Tab-separated table of C-alpha atoms in Angstrom:
chain	number	residue	atom	x	y	z
A	14	MET	CA	-1.792	25.028	-12.396
A	15	THR	CA	0.175	27.757	-10.760
A	16	PRO	CA	1.631	30.047	-13.399
A	17	ARG	CA	5.113	31.361	-12.653
A	18	ALA	CA	6.164	34.929	-13.209
A	19	GLY	CA	8.869	33.678	-15.568
A	20	GLY	CA	6.514	31.122	-17.084
A	21	GLY	CA	6.676	27.360	-16.592
A	22	VAL	CA	5.887	25.047	-13.742
A	23	PRO	CA	7.294	25.883	-10.282
A	24	ARG	CA	10.101	23.534	-9.180
A	25	VAL	CA	9.589	22.668	-5.532
A	26	GLY	CA	12.365	20.796	-3.760
A	27	VAL	CA	11.339	18.126	-1.265
A	28	MET	CA	14.085	17.261	1.201
A	29	ALA	CA	14.252	13.505	0.606
A	30	LEU	CA	16.717	12.250	3.211
A	31	GLN	CA	14.094	10.517	5.364
A	32	GLY	CA	10.368	10.684	6.117
A	33	ASP	CA	7.120	10.982	4.184
A	34	VAL	CA	8.617	12.476	1.032
A	35	ARG	CA	6.285	10.651	-1.364
A	36	GLU	CA	3.104	12.179	0.097
A	37	HIS	CA	4.445	15.726	-0.219
A	38	ALA	CA	5.521	15.054	-3.794
A	39	ALA	CA	2.043	13.707	-4.606
A	40	VAL	CA	0.316	16.811	-3.203
A	41	LEU	CA	2.670	19.122	-5.129
A	42	SER	CA	2.111	17.216	-8.388
A	43	LYS	CA	-1.625	17.431	-7.877
A	44	LEU	CA	-1.310	21.210	-7.577
A	45	GLY	CA	0.617	21.423	-10.839
A	46	ALA	CA	4.080	21.989	-9.357
A	47	GLU	CA	7.130	19.857	-10.131
A	48	PRO	CA	8.404	18.093	-6.997
A	49	VAL	CA	12.196	17.677	-6.992
A	50	PRO	CA	13.615	15.182	-4.469
A	51	ILE	CA	16.713	16.619	-2.776
A	52	ARG	CA	19.340	14.177	-1.490
A	53	ARG	CA	22.627	15.807	-2.467
A	54	PRO	CA	23.754	19.433	-2.868
A	55	MET	CA	23.724	19.045	-6.671
A	56	ASP	CA	19.942	18.437	-6.520
A	57	ALA	CA	19.293	21.794	-4.867
A	58	VAL	CA	19.592	24.047	-7.906
A	59	GLY	CA	16.979	26.213	-9.574
A	60	LEU	CA	14.343	25.692	-6.897
A	61	ASP	CA	11.386	28.032	-6.532
A	62	ALA	CA	10.428	26.675	-3.113
A	63	LEU	CA	11.318	23.942	-0.633
A	64	VAL	CA	9.308	21.461	1.447
A	65	LEU	CA	10.715	19.758	4.539
A	66	PRO	CA	8.671	16.614	5.194
A	67	GLY	CA	7.676	14.812	8.343
A	68	GLY	CA	10.074	12.216	9.700
A	69	GLU	CA	12.541	11.931	12.561
A	70	SER	CA	14.080	15.376	13.053
A	71	THR	CA	17.241	14.083	14.759
A	72	THR	CA	17.955	11.716	11.861
A	73	ILE	CA	17.244	14.315	9.180
A	74	SER	CA	19.405	16.870	10.999
A	75	MET	CA	22.312	14.410	11.000
A	76	LEU	CA	21.823	13.487	7.337
A	77	LEU	CA	21.697	17.182	6.367
A	78	ASP	CA	25.174	17.581	7.875
A	79	SER	CA	26.686	14.457	6.327
A	80	SER	CA	25.243	15.082	2.859
A	81	GLY	CA	26.461	18.665	2.683
A	82	LEU	CA	22.872	19.851	2.390
A	83	ALA	CA	23.083	21.736	5.692
A	84	ASP	CA	24.956	24.593	3.983
A	85	GLU	CA	22.520	24.595	1.070
A	86	LEU	CA	19.559	24.797	3.432
A	87	ALA	CA	21.186	27.632	5.389
A	88	LYS	CA	21.716	29.477	2.095
A	89	MET	CA	18.094	28.946	1.051
A	90	VAL	CA	16.974	30.367	4.401
A	91	ASP	CA	19.247	33.404	3.897
A	92	ASP	CA	17.796	33.859	0.405
A	93	HIS	CA	14.227	33.840	1.835
A	94	LEU	CA	13.196	30.942	-0.395
A	95	PRO	CA	9.519	30.100	0.215
A	96	MET	CA	9.357	27.021	2.466
A	97	LEU	CA	6.868	24.677	4.056
A	98	GLY	CA	7.861	22.413	6.948
A	99	THR	CA	5.590	19.812	8.520
A	100	CYS	CA	6.307	18.187	11.907
A	101	ALA	CA	10.042	17.342	11.691
A	102	GLY	CA	10.209	19.975	8.946
A	103	MET	CA	8.757	22.540	11.350
A	104	ILE	CA	11.420	21.638	13.910
A	105	LEU	CA	14.192	22.070	11.330
A	106	LEU	CA	12.880	25.481	10.227
A	107	ALA	CA	12.413	26.810	13.780
A	108	SER	CA	14.801	29.176	15.517
A	109	GLU	CA	14.956	27.080	18.700
A	110	VAL	CA	14.233	23.428	19.605
A	111	LEU	CA	13.217	22.367	23.103
A	112	GLY	CA	13.342	18.704	24.103
A	113	GLY	CA	15.664	17.788	21.262
A	114	ARG	CA	19.127	16.296	21.171
A	115	PRO	CA	21.888	18.769	22.022
A	116	ASP	CA	23.522	18.241	18.599
A	117	GLN	CA	20.244	18.675	16.723
A	118	ARG	CA	20.305	21.652	14.384
A	119	CYS	CA	17.601	24.075	13.364
A	120	TYR	CA	17.875	26.685	10.645
A	121	GLY	CA	15.940	29.709	11.899
A	122	ALA	CA	13.739	30.264	8.854
A	123	ILE	CA	10.892	31.257	11.155
A	124	ASP	CA	11.074	32.958	14.547
A	125	VAL	CA	9.467	30.254	16.666
A	126	SER	CA	10.641	28.136	19.540
A	127	VAL	CA	9.222	24.597	19.214
A	128	ARG	CA	8.936	21.771	21.694
A	129	ARG	CA	9.595	18.319	20.253
A	130	ASN	CA	7.146	15.495	21.159
A	131	ALA	CA	5.037	18.068	22.983
A	132	PHE	CA	2.077	15.726	23.459
A	133	GLY	CA	4.185	12.795	24.665
A	134	ARG	CA	4.586	9.362	23.144
A	135	GLN	CA	2.728	7.710	20.258
A	136	LEU	CA	-0.300	6.902	22.470
A	137	GLU	CA	-0.921	10.668	22.612
A	138	SER	CA	-0.792	11.029	18.804
A	139	PHE	CA	-4.201	12.015	17.428
A	140	GLU	CA	-6.270	13.283	14.543
A	141	ALA	CA	-8.805	16.107	14.724
A	142	ASP	CA	-10.590	18.754	12.694
A	143	LEU	CA	-8.616	21.939	12.975
A	144	ALA	CA	-9.847	25.444	12.239
A	145	VAL	CA	-7.144	27.309	10.322
A	146	ARG	CA	-7.337	31.082	9.921
A	147	GLY	CA	-7.893	31.983	6.274
A	148	LEU	CA	-9.383	28.611	5.307
A	149	ASP	CA	-13.152	28.253	4.918
A	150	GLU	CA	-13.297	24.607	5.953
A	151	PRO	CA	-11.316	23.015	8.807
A	152	MET	CA	-8.287	20.866	7.997
A	153	HIS	CA	-8.339	17.253	9.091
A	154	ALA	CA	-5.047	17.220	10.941
A	155	VAL	CA	-2.978	14.153	11.896
A	156	PHE	CA	-0.553	14.819	14.758
A	157	ILE	CA	2.155	12.149	15.153
A	158	ARG	CA	4.409	12.628	18.215
A	159	ALA	CA	3.985	16.214	17.198
A	160	PRO	CA	5.821	19.386	18.208
A	161	VAL	CA	4.066	22.617	19.202
A	162	VAL	CA	5.196	26.218	19.200
A	163	GLU	CA	6.117	27.411	22.680
A	164	GLN	CA	6.943	30.951	21.672
A	165	ALA	CA	6.426	32.899	18.476
A	166	GLY	CA	8.213	36.114	17.597
A	167	PRO	CA	6.335	39.396	16.935
A	168	SER	CA	6.347	39.023	13.132
A	169	VAL	CA	4.973	35.471	13.222
A	170	GLU	CA	1.303	34.998	12.406
A	171	VAL	CA	-0.447	32.100	14.165
A	172	LEU	CA	-3.027	30.412	11.911
A	173	ALA	CA	-4.118	27.564	14.188
A	174	SER	CA	-3.697	26.292	17.728
A	175	VAL	CA	-4.538	23.155	19.673
A	176	TRP	CA	-4.989	22.378	23.287
A	177	VAL	CA	-2.064	20.516	24.872
A	178	PRO	CA	-3.130	18.230	27.745
A	179	GLY	CA	-1.680	19.269	31.065
A	180	ARG	CA	-1.021	22.812	29.889
A	181	GLU	CA	-3.305	25.397	31.371
A	182	ASP	CA	-3.365	28.095	28.692
A	183	ALA	CA	-6.934	28.309	27.408
A	184	GLY	CA	-5.981	29.462	23.916
A	185	GLY	CA	-3.912	26.379	23.243
A	186	ARG	CA	-0.528	26.236	21.565
A	187	PRO	CA	0.213	27.354	18.001
A	188	VAL	CA	0.472	24.533	15.445
A	189	VAL	CA	0.367	26.462	12.149
A	190	CYS	CA	2.515	29.580	11.801
A	191	VAL	CA	3.561	31.843	8.962
A	192	GLN	CA	6.318	34.399	8.699
A	193	GLY	CA	6.942	35.954	5.291
A	194	PRO	CA	7.407	33.130	2.751
A	195	VAL	CA	7.769	30.409	5.413
A	196	ILE	CA	4.909	28.186	6.618
A	197	VAL	CA	5.219	25.575	9.362
A	198	ALA	CA	2.706	23.035	10.670
A	199	SER	CA	2.945	20.576	13.575
A	200	PHE	CA	0.780	18.042	11.769
A	201	HIS	CA	0.758	16.266	8.403
A	202	PRO	CA	-1.567	17.738	5.765
A	203	GLU	CA	0.294	15.520	3.267
A	204	LEU	CA	-1.000	12.362	4.988
A	205	THR	CA	-4.593	13.250	4.208
A	206	GLY	CA	-3.754	14.743	0.807
A	207	ASP	CA	-5.007	18.180	1.892
A	208	GLY	CA	-3.129	20.598	-0.374
A	209	ARG	CA	-4.230	23.906	1.101
A	210	LEU	CA	-0.987	24.744	2.932
A	211	HIS	CA	0.998	23.719	-0.155
A	212	GLU	CA	-1.290	25.999	-2.166
A	213	LEU	CA	-0.453	28.820	0.214
A	214	LEU	CA	3.242	28.099	-0.403
A	215	LEU	CA	2.753	28.233	-4.173
A	216	ARG	CA	0.747	31.443	-3.862
A	217	ASN	CA	3.774	32.962	-2.065
A	218	LEU	CA	5.754	32.243	-5.238
A	219	GLU	CA	3.408	34.186	-7.445
A	220	GLU	CA	3.439	37.124	-5.076
A	221	GLY	CA	7.182	36.886	-4.410
B	3	MET	CA	-8.770	31.304	17.706
B	4	ASN	CA	-10.684	28.045	17.648
B	5	ILE	CA	-9.352	24.897	19.169
B	6	GLU	CA	-9.659	21.616	17.283
B	7	LYS	CA	-12.747	19.386	17.322
B	8	GLY	CA	-13.273	15.646	17.557
B	9	ARG	CA	-9.829	14.644	18.800
B	10	ALA	CA	-9.314	10.883	18.299
B	11	THR	CA	-6.325	8.806	19.422
B	12	GLY	CA	-5.333	5.269	18.443
B	13	THR	CA	-7.067	5.334	15.045
B	14	ALA	CA	-5.745	3.316	12.095
B	15	ARG	CA	-4.557	6.541	10.479
B	16	VAL	CA	-2.689	7.649	13.590
B	17	LYS	CA	-1.134	4.188	13.984
B	18	ARG	CA	-0.037	3.977	10.344
B	19	GLY	CA	1.033	7.621	10.471
B	20	LEU	CA	4.006	6.882	12.728
B	21	ALA	CA	5.115	4.111	10.363
B	22	GLU	CA	4.957	6.605	7.476
B	23	MET	CA	7.260	8.956	9.405
B	24	LEU	CA	9.875	6.228	9.847
B	25	ARG	CA	10.188	5.629	6.107
B	26	GLY	CA	13.699	5.839	4.713
B	27	GLY	CA	15.106	5.231	8.188
B	28	VAL	CA	16.760	2.507	10.237
B	29	ILE	CA	15.207	0.917	13.329
B	30	MET	CA	17.852	-0.713	15.496
B	31	ASP	CA	17.578	-3.600	17.967
B	32	VAL	CA	18.928	-2.661	21.400
B	33	VAL	CA	19.017	-4.580	24.670
B	34	ASN	CA	19.873	-1.757	27.050
B	35	ALA	CA	20.062	2.028	27.444
B	36	GLU	CA	23.725	2.175	26.452
B	37	GLN	CA	23.043	0.509	23.098
B	38	ALA	CA	19.980	2.715	22.625
B	39	LYS	CA	22.177	5.825	23.005
B	40	ILE	CA	24.628	4.490	20.428
B	41	ALA	CA	21.711	3.805	18.070
B	42	GLU	CA	20.251	7.296	18.469
B	43	ASP	CA	23.695	8.920	18.164
B	44	SER	CA	24.094	7.056	14.872
B	45	GLY	CA	20.850	8.381	13.421
B	46	ALA	CA	18.347	5.592	14.133
B	47	VAL	CA	14.743	6.740	13.531
B	48	ALA	CA	13.612	4.409	16.333
B	49	VAL	CA	14.969	1.669	18.560
B	50	MET	CA	13.555	-1.797	19.254
B	51	ALA	CA	13.895	-3.047	22.823
B	52	LEU	CA	14.358	-6.769	23.260
B	53	GLU	CA	15.793	-9.152	25.823
B	54	ARG	CA	18.613	-10.515	23.663
B	55	VAL	CA	19.524	-9.817	20.040
B	56	PRO	CA	18.436	-12.662	17.744
B	57	ALA	CA	21.993	-13.998	17.287
B	58	ASP	CA	22.218	-14.518	21.062
B	59	ILE	CA	18.751	-16.093	21.199
B	60	ARG	CA	19.973	-18.594	18.599
B	61	ARG	CA	23.205	-19.265	20.481
B	62	ASP	CA	21.746	-19.553	23.981
B	63	GLY	CA	18.432	-21.193	23.143
B	64	GLY	CA	15.694	-21.312	25.789
B	65	VAL	CA	12.465	-19.359	25.732
B	66	ALA	CA	12.810	-15.782	24.509
B	67	ARG	CA	10.295	-13.349	26.068
B	68	MET	CA	9.417	-9.674	26.333
B	69	SER	CA	12.198	-7.559	27.910
B	70	ASP	CA	12.312	-6.673	31.574
B	71	PRO	CA	10.147	-3.518	31.975
B	72	ALA	CA	13.011	-1.845	33.862
B	73	LEU	CA	15.245	-2.201	30.809
B	74	ILE	CA	12.555	-0.801	28.524
B	75	GLU	CA	12.045	2.164	30.845
B	76	GLY	CA	15.789	2.728	30.921
B	77	ILE	CA	15.786	2.825	27.121
B	78	GLN	CA	12.800	5.208	27.064
B	79	GLU	CA	14.669	7.561	29.382
B	80	ALA	CA	17.892	7.330	27.376
B	81	VAL	CA	16.575	8.397	23.960
B	82	THR	CA	14.170	10.889	22.387
B	83	VAL	CA	13.330	8.798	19.285
B	84	PRO	CA	10.405	6.316	19.326
B	85	VAL	CA	10.931	3.160	21.395
B	86	MET	CA	9.447	-0.087	20.105
B	87	ALA	CA	9.422	-3.382	21.987
B	88	LYS	CA	8.785	-7.009	21.131
B	89	ALA	CA	6.002	-9.226	22.445
B	90	ARG	CA	5.623	-12.950	21.750
B	91	ILE	CA	3.216	-14.032	19.006
B	92	GLY	CA	-0.247	-14.333	20.574
B	93	HIS	CA	0.915	-13.049	23.970
B	94	PHE	CA	-1.627	-10.268	24.416
B	95	ALA	CA	-0.737	-9.898	28.103
B	96	GLU	CA	2.841	-8.949	27.219
B	97	ALA	CA	1.344	-6.480	24.739
B	98	GLN	CA	-0.868	-5.027	27.484
B	99	LEU	CA	2.214	-4.493	29.650
B	100	LEU	CA	4.022	-2.800	26.786
B	101	GLU	CA	1.041	-0.548	26.120
B	102	ALA	CA	0.868	0.360	29.814
B	103	MET	CA	4.561	1.286	29.583
B	104	ARG	CA	3.612	3.554	26.673
B	105	VAL	CA	6.031	2.101	24.153
B	106	ASP	CA	5.564	3.687	20.735
B	107	TYR	CA	5.146	0.481	18.698
B	108	ILE	CA	4.802	-3.209	19.575
B	109	ASP	CA	6.473	-5.839	17.400
B	110	GLU	CA	4.527	-9.108	17.645
B	111	SER	CA	7.643	-11.012	16.766
B	112	GLU	CA	8.634	-14.476	15.625
B	113	VAL	CA	12.087	-13.772	17.068
B	114	LEU	CA	10.619	-14.454	20.502
B	115	THR	CA	9.199	-17.875	21.349
B	116	PRO	CA	5.539	-17.979	20.270
B	117	ALA	CA	2.969	-18.055	23.099
B	118	ASP	CA	0.032	-19.265	20.991
B	119	GLU	CA	0.179	-21.807	18.193
B	120	ALA	CA	-3.037	-20.756	16.468
B	121	HIS	CA	-3.793	-17.118	17.256
B	122	HIS	CA	-2.051	-13.834	16.796
B	123	ILE	CA	-2.932	-10.887	19.041
B	124	ASP	CA	-6.149	-9.022	18.163
B	125	LYS	CA	-4.348	-5.778	17.534
B	126	TRP	CA	-7.458	-3.658	16.925
B	127	VAL	CA	-8.291	-3.578	20.646
B	128	PHE	CA	-5.035	-1.749	21.405
B	129	GLN	CA	-4.398	2.001	21.148
B	130	VAL	CA	-0.699	1.400	20.536
B	131	PRO	CA	0.256	0.412	16.972
B	132	PHE	CA	1.703	-2.992	16.041
B	133	VAL	CA	4.213	-4.191	13.474
B	134	CYS	CA	4.201	-7.854	12.426
B	135	GLY	CA	6.494	-9.986	10.298
B	136	ALA	CA	5.447	-11.707	7.088
B	137	THR	CA	7.074	-14.085	4.633
B	138	ASN	CA	4.463	-13.620	1.893
B	139	LEU	CA	1.505	-11.438	0.951
B	140	GLY	CA	-1.085	-13.764	2.515
B	141	GLU	CA	0.602	-13.544	5.899
B	142	ALA	CA	0.956	-9.773	5.532
B	143	LEU	CA	-2.751	-9.304	4.771
B	144	ARG	CA	-3.809	-11.612	7.616
B	145	ARG	CA	-1.735	-9.528	10.034
B	146	ILE	CA	-3.246	-6.324	8.633
B	147	SER	CA	-6.729	-7.829	9.039
B	148	GLU	CA	-5.847	-8.384	12.717
B	149	GLY	CA	-4.877	-4.708	13.030
B	150	ALA	CA	-1.150	-4.505	12.226
B	151	ALA	CA	-0.235	-0.937	11.188
B	152	MET	CA	3.124	-1.845	9.658
B	153	ILE	CA	4.454	-5.014	8.004
B	154	ARG	CA	8.087	-6.092	7.903
B	155	SER	CA	9.624	-9.012	6.113
B	156	LYS	CA	10.630	-11.687	8.610
B	157	GLY	CA	13.885	-12.597	6.952
B	158	GLU	CA	15.869	-14.964	9.138
B	159	ALA	CA	16.838	-12.963	12.215
B	160	GLY	CA	20.220	-13.404	13.842
B	161	THR	CA	21.900	-14.946	10.809
B	162	GLY	CA	23.527	-11.918	9.185
B	163	ASN	CA	22.276	-13.511	5.967
B	164	VAL	CA	19.968	-11.353	3.869
B	165	VAL	CA	18.742	-14.110	1.529
B	166	GLU	CA	15.496	-14.838	3.394
B	167	ALA	CA	14.554	-11.161	3.687
B	168	VAL	CA	15.059	-10.851	-0.060
B	169	ARG	CA	12.897	-13.906	-0.674
B	170	HIS	CA	10.099	-12.498	1.498
B	171	LEU	CA	10.227	-9.022	-0.011
B	172	ARG	CA	10.237	-10.364	-3.548
B	173	SER	CA	7.340	-12.654	-2.735
B	174	ILE	CA	5.227	-9.865	-1.188
B	175	ILE	CA	6.006	-7.225	-3.807
B	176	GLY	CA	5.817	-9.685	-6.714
B	177	ASP	CA	2.341	-10.823	-5.713
B	178	ILE	CA	1.206	-7.212	-5.252
B	179	ARG	CA	2.265	-6.525	-8.855
B	180	LYS	CA	0.313	-9.551	-10.084
B	181	ILE	CA	-2.813	-8.615	-8.126
B	182	ALA	CA	-2.673	-5.073	-9.482
B	183	THR	CA	-3.265	-6.495	-12.972
B	184	ALA	CA	-5.739	-9.251	-11.997
B	185	ASP	CA	-9.380	-9.049	-13.105
B	186	SER	CA	-12.247	-9.267	-10.622
B	187	ALA	CA	-12.684	-13.041	-10.900
B	188	GLU	CA	-8.963	-13.571	-10.427
B	189	ARG	CA	-8.987	-11.426	-7.305
B	190	TYR	CA	-11.371	-13.884	-5.596
B	191	ALA	CA	-8.966	-16.701	-6.508
B	192	TRP	CA	-6.104	-14.631	-5.061
B	193	ALA	CA	-8.015	-14.147	-1.797
B	194	LYS	CA	-8.550	-17.894	-1.580
B	195	GLN	CA	-4.973	-18.727	-2.452
B	196	LEU	CA	-3.542	-16.171	-0.020
B	197	GLN	CA	-6.085	-17.043	2.709
B	198	ALA	CA	-6.634	-13.311	3.033
B	199	PRO	CA	-9.807	-11.184	3.260
B	200	ILE	CA	-11.156	-10.184	-0.165
B	201	ASP	CA	-11.549	-6.527	0.837
B	202	LEU	CA	-7.809	-6.277	1.517
B	203	VAL	CA	-7.037	-8.023	-1.785
B	204	GLU	CA	-9.297	-5.465	-3.501
B	205	GLU	CA	-7.464	-2.633	-1.743
B	206	VAL	CA	-4.093	-3.984	-2.904
B	207	ALA	CA	-5.465	-4.281	-6.444
B	208	ALA	CA	-6.775	-0.717	-6.413
B	209	THR	CA	-3.679	0.948	-4.938
B	210	GLY	CA	-0.895	-1.360	-6.131
B	211	SER	CA	0.594	-1.363	-2.651
B	212	LEU	CA	0.073	-2.763	0.833
B	213	PRO	CA	-2.477	-0.808	2.923
B	214	VAL	CA	0.325	-0.167	5.474
B	215	PRO	CA	4.050	0.581	5.083
B	216	LEU	CA	6.304	-2.365	4.186
B	217	PHE	CA	9.653	-2.449	5.956
B	218	CYS	CA	12.451	-5.009	5.771
B	219	ALA	CA	13.930	-7.036	8.628
B	220	GLY	CA	15.929	-10.166	9.193
B	221	GLY	CA	19.603	-10.784	8.465
B	222	LEU	CA	20.759	-7.335	7.330
B	223	ALA	CA	24.428	-6.795	8.191
B	224	THR	CA	25.986	-4.308	5.770
B	225	PRO	CA	25.231	-0.942	4.132
B	226	ALA	CA	24.927	-2.772	0.814
B	227	ASP	CA	22.288	-5.078	2.345
B	228	ALA	CA	20.234	-2.002	3.243
B	229	SER	CA	20.636	-0.625	-0.268
B	230	LEU	CA	19.579	-3.940	-1.792
B	231	VAL	CA	16.324	-4.242	0.115
B	232	MET	CA	15.452	-0.554	-0.340
B	233	GLN	CA	15.945	-0.937	-4.090
B	234	LEU	CA	13.708	-4.002	-4.013
B	235	GLY	CA	10.935	-1.843	-2.556
B	236	ALA	CA	11.300	-1.878	1.239
B	237	GLU	CA	10.377	1.509	2.729
B	238	ALA	CA	12.708	1.329	5.755
B	239	VAL	CA	14.920	-1.255	7.447
B	240	PHE	CA	15.227	-2.988	10.794
B	241	VAL	CA	18.722	-4.054	11.803
B	242	GLY	CA	19.128	-6.415	14.719
B	243	SER	CA	22.222	-8.447	15.466
B	244	GLY	CA	23.960	-6.907	12.432
B	245	ILE	CA	24.963	-3.827	14.396
B	246	PHE	CA	25.810	-4.899	17.904
B	247	LYS	CA	27.413	-8.193	16.789
B	248	SER	CA	29.879	-6.351	14.555
B	249	ASP	CA	33.351	-5.007	15.403
B	250	ASP	CA	32.411	-1.338	15.557
B	251	PRO	CA	28.668	-0.921	16.212
B	252	ALA	CA	28.597	2.890	16.182
B	253	ARG	CA	30.343	3.193	12.817
B	254	ARG	CA	28.393	0.377	11.221
B	255	ALA	CA	25.097	1.794	12.525
B	256	ARG	CA	25.936	5.196	11.092
B	257	ALA	CA	26.966	3.659	7.766
B	258	ILE	CA	23.695	1.724	7.482
B	259	VAL	CA	21.725	4.930	8.199
B	260	GLU	CA	23.586	6.710	5.376
B	261	ALA	CA	23.145	3.715	3.078
B	262	THR	CA	19.403	3.585	3.699
B	263	ALA	CA	18.959	7.308	2.987
B	264	HIS	CA	21.169	7.167	-0.132
B	265	PHE	CA	20.251	3.621	-1.154
B	266	ASP	CA	20.393	4.314	-4.894
B	267	ASP	CA	23.670	6.224	-4.831
B	268	PRO	CA	26.601	3.774	-5.229
B	269	GLU	CA	29.213	6.522	-4.711
B	270	ILE	CA	27.922	7.268	-1.229
B	271	LEU	CA	27.586	3.544	-0.531
B	272	VAL	CA	31.273	3.019	-1.348
B	273	LYS	CA	32.251	5.898	0.917
B	274	VAL	CA	30.253	4.703	3.919
B	275	SER	CA	31.174	1.024	3.487
B	276	LYS	CA	34.936	1.589	3.765
B	277	GLY	CA	36.847	0.289	6.781
B	278	LEU	CA	33.886	-0.708	8.925
B	279	GLY	CA	35.743	-3.664	10.431
B	280	GLN	CA	34.357	-7.156	10.598
B	281	ALA	CA	30.613	-7.612	9.994
B	282	MET	CA	28.835	-10.199	12.118
B	283	VAL	CA	29.946	-13.674	11.122
B	284	GLY	CA	26.589	-14.915	9.870
B	285	SER	CA	25.216	-18.351	9.051
B	286	GLU	CA	24.003	-20.365	6.098
B	287	ILE	CA	20.236	-20.838	6.301
B	288	ALA	CA	20.550	-24.606	5.688
B	289	SER	CA	22.676	-24.966	8.834
B	290	LEU	CA	20.031	-23.514	11.180
B	291	GLU	CA	18.309	-25.618	13.820
B	292	VAL	CA	15.462	-23.135	14.279
B	293	LYS	CA	13.898	-21.196	11.425
B	294	MET	CA	12.208	-18.262	13.146
B	295	ALA	CA	10.452	-17.222	9.935
B	296	GLU	CA	8.338	-20.382	10.128
B	297	ARG	CA	6.745	-19.134	13.345
B	298	GLY	CA	3.387	-17.370	12.862
B	299	TRP	CA	0.240	-18.502	11.128
């Protein structure tokens, strides 16, 4: 259980317009938080944190606009609500998207420029053990048509990187980044039920 | 900073992972790049490349095959979302071509004319993931045992009639519910009855769900159809002829995307269903000469 400053169980919104919402909700429940599926603006009240799941970023971006949740999300970013975005969620939280659709929106919660489908098509999707700074054991990371960070701003901390085939930089490209209360990952910890990034999110609540 | 270790591609988890990411979305049949653009503009999570939409296959008859590779490449260049493509049942050479073209998913589909009357493709030997149709749980588990990473109901493609998709979904989900409460002796009887491997029956019993995502396909034509099958337990929908055989494909596609995301919200369904123009005409199942759902073994 993660005790809240004001007492009670933390309410963590999970943007539930499309994607692997259920897996995120399961991880949050396991950690003692209350997952709240968000589909309409009226759902987005009294949240302590927000998770943006994996899915198709172009579709979610469109559904955010049509549902009226785009404004809510922009407000939550302005309010520095703690957030975790995985894969499509990382794209939506970034400050710039490369290789996306021209009408695709991102909300600038974290100062990174991400490239969509950076590894290529599904045949290049992979799983691997990933060393993440601050974690004792590696995370088993599943990358599905995953994005990577092309450029991270000065206040962004890079927690993990992977090698991108065909790119020469020896250090690889960032795939887990943190800036203040916002965490983004290119892969899907929720698919393997690894709750350590969600735990980090909940720890931000206690400290915030 | 360390780089990752033990990178593995084409694993079951990676194959099923893409299916998980498509949940709550709409996968649209397209025959060319122009339709693919309309689909992506409307919010499709993926597009399915095929030679002719099922309604046209029914009308024109003849042998339906994998699309021309040039058309598939045109579609791949036109959109940024995943591109799936259909291969004939048992036609592993078509599947090899599609893998070489790096499509994101292969649909071993009863909508095309089957190439083998006894065997489905051994899908484990491929790196690219496969989706297969099923009319009941036995068929679904046999396809999963052959390596399918996603199951969809077959429905009756090209009819604009959702009744068969509903039958298949109810059959699959109903039997899963029964197996979840069966005792160990009953589970052996289920395996025999379903002609499915016991280990997959055990997995269904333990988890109360299919080992791979269950999507719905076949005969969906309206936003309310999408809502219906999502409420019945489908995790995403395929729409074929229903979009490009309607009056206003772009608007209908968009409406079905909204309806799938907000499937349990009748107010939104009313809003998106208004003034969409004529849906595809559709057919009664009893009037059909060919029942595509009967293809596959």
